[in-house]
């Protein structure tokens, strides 16, 4: 899941300053699950924003709407009929959603309401942690299901480094050393042989270093 | 009861005693459609429970779970409570008794009393009584809805008729000339639940200093010191100087287990757990570094998994335990410290310095026990508790009169509740068969008003005259008429009777109203009444809202008529907005199959099956073995020493002869589906594994436990190492000259209270004492030694334990880390053990070694059973109940009940009680004939759901789940209606019916209309 | 503004605070008429949105009154409510409305006196804080 957190209100108020009527657009996918931009967060932000402006004697008209997904054009099409009523769109989706909306409604200012954070998993209610960096070449099969790209601060492939102390990473004692976790898990699996194999240097072109990526499935094209 | 009496049988029961057991019996009977007279000699109901802050072993306050969720139940319960009332006579026979009741004058007219407490303040003679519960500053503990709200009364024996209270009473509620009244009620059965009294340690002042030193308190007093709602307002302080106590000692067995009067010889059973609970609660909530020590003789935590609690308290939570007999409490006048002198286990004298001493006082029979027993014509035991036998544990000596709870001797809440349900079950057998609740059919069809514009009627009821004293009702009524949607405003006169309610029904019909606001009452007390009333007028029960202008305006702003009036209007406006957005809540009903499946044909299962069949319920009894009887077939005597074999055989024969019970032996349950009222269960039986489906309305699980097969102490290697069951076989042969019985060493806790099985076997100590006495009966010269860790002999089993000691049975304690050892030496079978007093190891050559083994969960069978019935096991493998404390025989699955040693080790008496209790609980469900599933529950809007699992995680009872279609599903039959999921849902996909977001926001918006 | 009469919305759990308010009523314990009660089955039902909306519409203070921690009929609804109140308080602080305008409080059903006392104290506190700035701003916006 893509995780995000709401931007500081001050920044959002900066976006809103020139306008008097905006569409606050939620997304019922990842940002709902991580409490950043679902129907409920839309309501809370609308309330907070309207109060913040009203307090200053300004009435900001906020219309709330939540789409099933902002990263698919068909869903984004749902606001085509009403978009003209608004001065701007305030999207609470992740960066993907914001761009899809901005791409579809080219003459309408679109602002992000959240900072998109990472691809993460839910550790428990209210806690999300980074688990995948989308490097394009998964090595989890060799590392006991623990990702050295997303979870090692240095992204090293033959760890740990010298900064690993008592299973914790030197950047923060609250962060587990990924390589310690990898070793423990391989040991539990009886596969320490995998650890002994030196992993070759990674070709980062499969990751972001190769420039913007896309997936094309010929068999699915229409 | 004779069959010819059938027609004359009453449908009502007299319950004597309004503590937790009496309330439980009354509720079970009333839920099954019976009329109940609930009498209590005290001015208010509740007994001990409201005085407790927390209950072991969960350390929760969960009293409200005992009381039924009245808002959800189908029909009103017919319970007439009569405080200040005693039974003075009982004539007639089961099914047709006539009971005379004498009610003391309360001298306060409850309809007028507003519980202001002015009388209490002015009375010079302290003749005004009130039952405060834990919350000292309120008229009564209202933590539970059955408390009589205004519990004031005047004690005429103290009153000098000075008249000050009459003057002080603003509403004129005091009537000092109120006369005592007598009445005769016809009932079919009687349940005695008159409880016990706390032992008063004052006469033992010279030993314990209670009454002399203010820092010596009873456990109940300590409970109040700790309560956040108690007299010190949550400040943890000792009485003498308000200092925060650092060292607290609990003295166990104060007033119990002593033959020196005024102490009682029996064990009060629950003080051990009570003391541990207090020690833990004090440590956890007030002072981690608190030095808490329990001074005890034997720790007796004997309820389900209580031993685990004890171990946790001792090993993890840092409470100290000192085994000793404390004898004197003194005080150091310089420091103010209390000095507790005690004799430690090795015989040496010790002194402990403490800031506060808590006396774990026991219980004794009420002082009017004999008088009451005479009036009811029942026999008492030597300690003035009601006498009962192990095989008929809740029956008294008089047919048709039953007993439960502490009336039968001290016991804890779960045991009391199980007995209460059992007594209710037996009582209903004496009544007119099949009392049933009013069904939905007698009501007019419900109008669908969803598409109609709102036609709201606002009704004002000033039943006490208090509202109009502060609020300008005319003005509020006039303004109400202008609120959006309101088409009718009327004042109602409702004074106890039906007339005003009928007026409301008529107005709804005549004015074609579709929504109603009633102003003047609290929804807490009157919500249900008006919901039923609008339903009688053909509206949905959710189409009425109460504006509480009495309690929230008139009563609290009486000195400020202007604001009281404007606030009353605000409250009405909010209620109108709320009811405008109300949606009908449909409860759907489904017929309840009048049949039961009982799984397990042991004593508990057979008892349940018979009890149900006697009430006309068709029962299918499934037993795994080829014959009925279960573990009891191996027992020869009950714990009270009475012969058992014939009784079990008779029970089996009775079940087999009972037409209403279909017995399938050699059978296994293989699948199970459906819900309460309509279950379908697959059973395979016989050598060919013949498969059949059983349809049934309720299920009782009573598959029992198995006896632990020891591997310890050379068992199986020597034919002279036996289990207690094998010893019983030998004893039953009655051969006094058998050399094996000349000298017997019993070893306790074999296969229990250890790492593999940390629980206590609960009955092994009593069983060992029983068999030791039996040996002595056969051969008074026999040498019997019992090696034990703690002797756990509750209530009168303590008498047997003392008797065994008096007759020469030796009891020698060993510790867990220094157990006895068994082997062979030149003289044959040998046992060695450490004598604590001598401080060295002794060796002995007995004729027989007998191992006391516990009942343990039949793991394999339990796992399968739990999977089939979707239930859970506890850590020790037994079945996990709905709530260990207050719903001891209910499972979390509605319609599924449990009885006997499937839950924990049980004696025959307990298996019998639980069998009856489960049947009784099942009968309350079956009595409903059709089950209404209330709609005041959380509802998921599927297309909004993001399947995020938040509701799944947030629900306190784990009801929501993500279904096969990928969205959250909430079973309305299980949802408690708290709305936590609705408030957490990030997609706003859940609404709580009756409290929808629209309604809550509608009320806020109505209140704040025009503010901006 | 000496004639300022705050409007206070109190969400009250029916198991404890609502009952306590009834108790205050039957005992005739007076508290300011400014406090208006909305009944909920558990404070766990009180949504962040409900709190925000009340202030947005011009309430000067919002009180959430539940059972003592550990006493919740539904295990931890009151704890959840307390967390939400904390969140709203920070949010209000961020937009300059004042975090003290929301408060969580705990009591038992029998404590009518506690309800009255809390109602008194909270009303006094809000009176000292002055009117909800949103209300003042709305006046300007309309003008």
Short mmCIF file of C-alpha atoms in Angstrom, two decimals, chain B residues 121 186 297 323 351 499 511 571 615 702 720 771 785 794 807 904 938 946 960 1007:
data_model
loop_
_atom_site.label_atom_id
_atom_site.label_comp_id
_atom_site.label_asym_id
_atom_site.label_seq_id
_atom_site.Cartn_x
_atom_site.Cartn_y
_atom_site.Cartn_z
CA UNK B 121 -28.95 15.74 56.77
CA UNK B 186 -49.48 -17.17 45.06
CA UNK B 297 -2.44 -20.74 56.03
CA UNK B 323 2.57 -19.03 55.14
CA UNK B 351 7.07 -9.61 63.58
CA UNK B 499 -54.02 6.24 30.39
CA UNK B 511 -52.97 13.46 13.85
CA UNK B 571 -33.15 20.28 24.00
CA UNK B 615 -40.16 -28.65 30.18
CA UNK B 702 -21.08 -31.14 28.14
CA UNK B 720 0.49 -50.70 44.80
CA UNK B 771 -11.20 -41.24 50.82
CA UNK B 785 -0.66 -39.74 55.47
CA UNK B 794 -13.83 -24.89 50.78
CA UNK B 807 -9.16 -39.08 63.48
CA UNK B 904 -12.89 -26.76 34.21
CA UNK B 938 -23.59 -1.14 13.07
CA UNK B 946 -12.15 -0.06 1.62
CA UNK B 960 -16.77 -7.58 11.87
CA UNK B 1007 -28.37 23.40 18.72
#
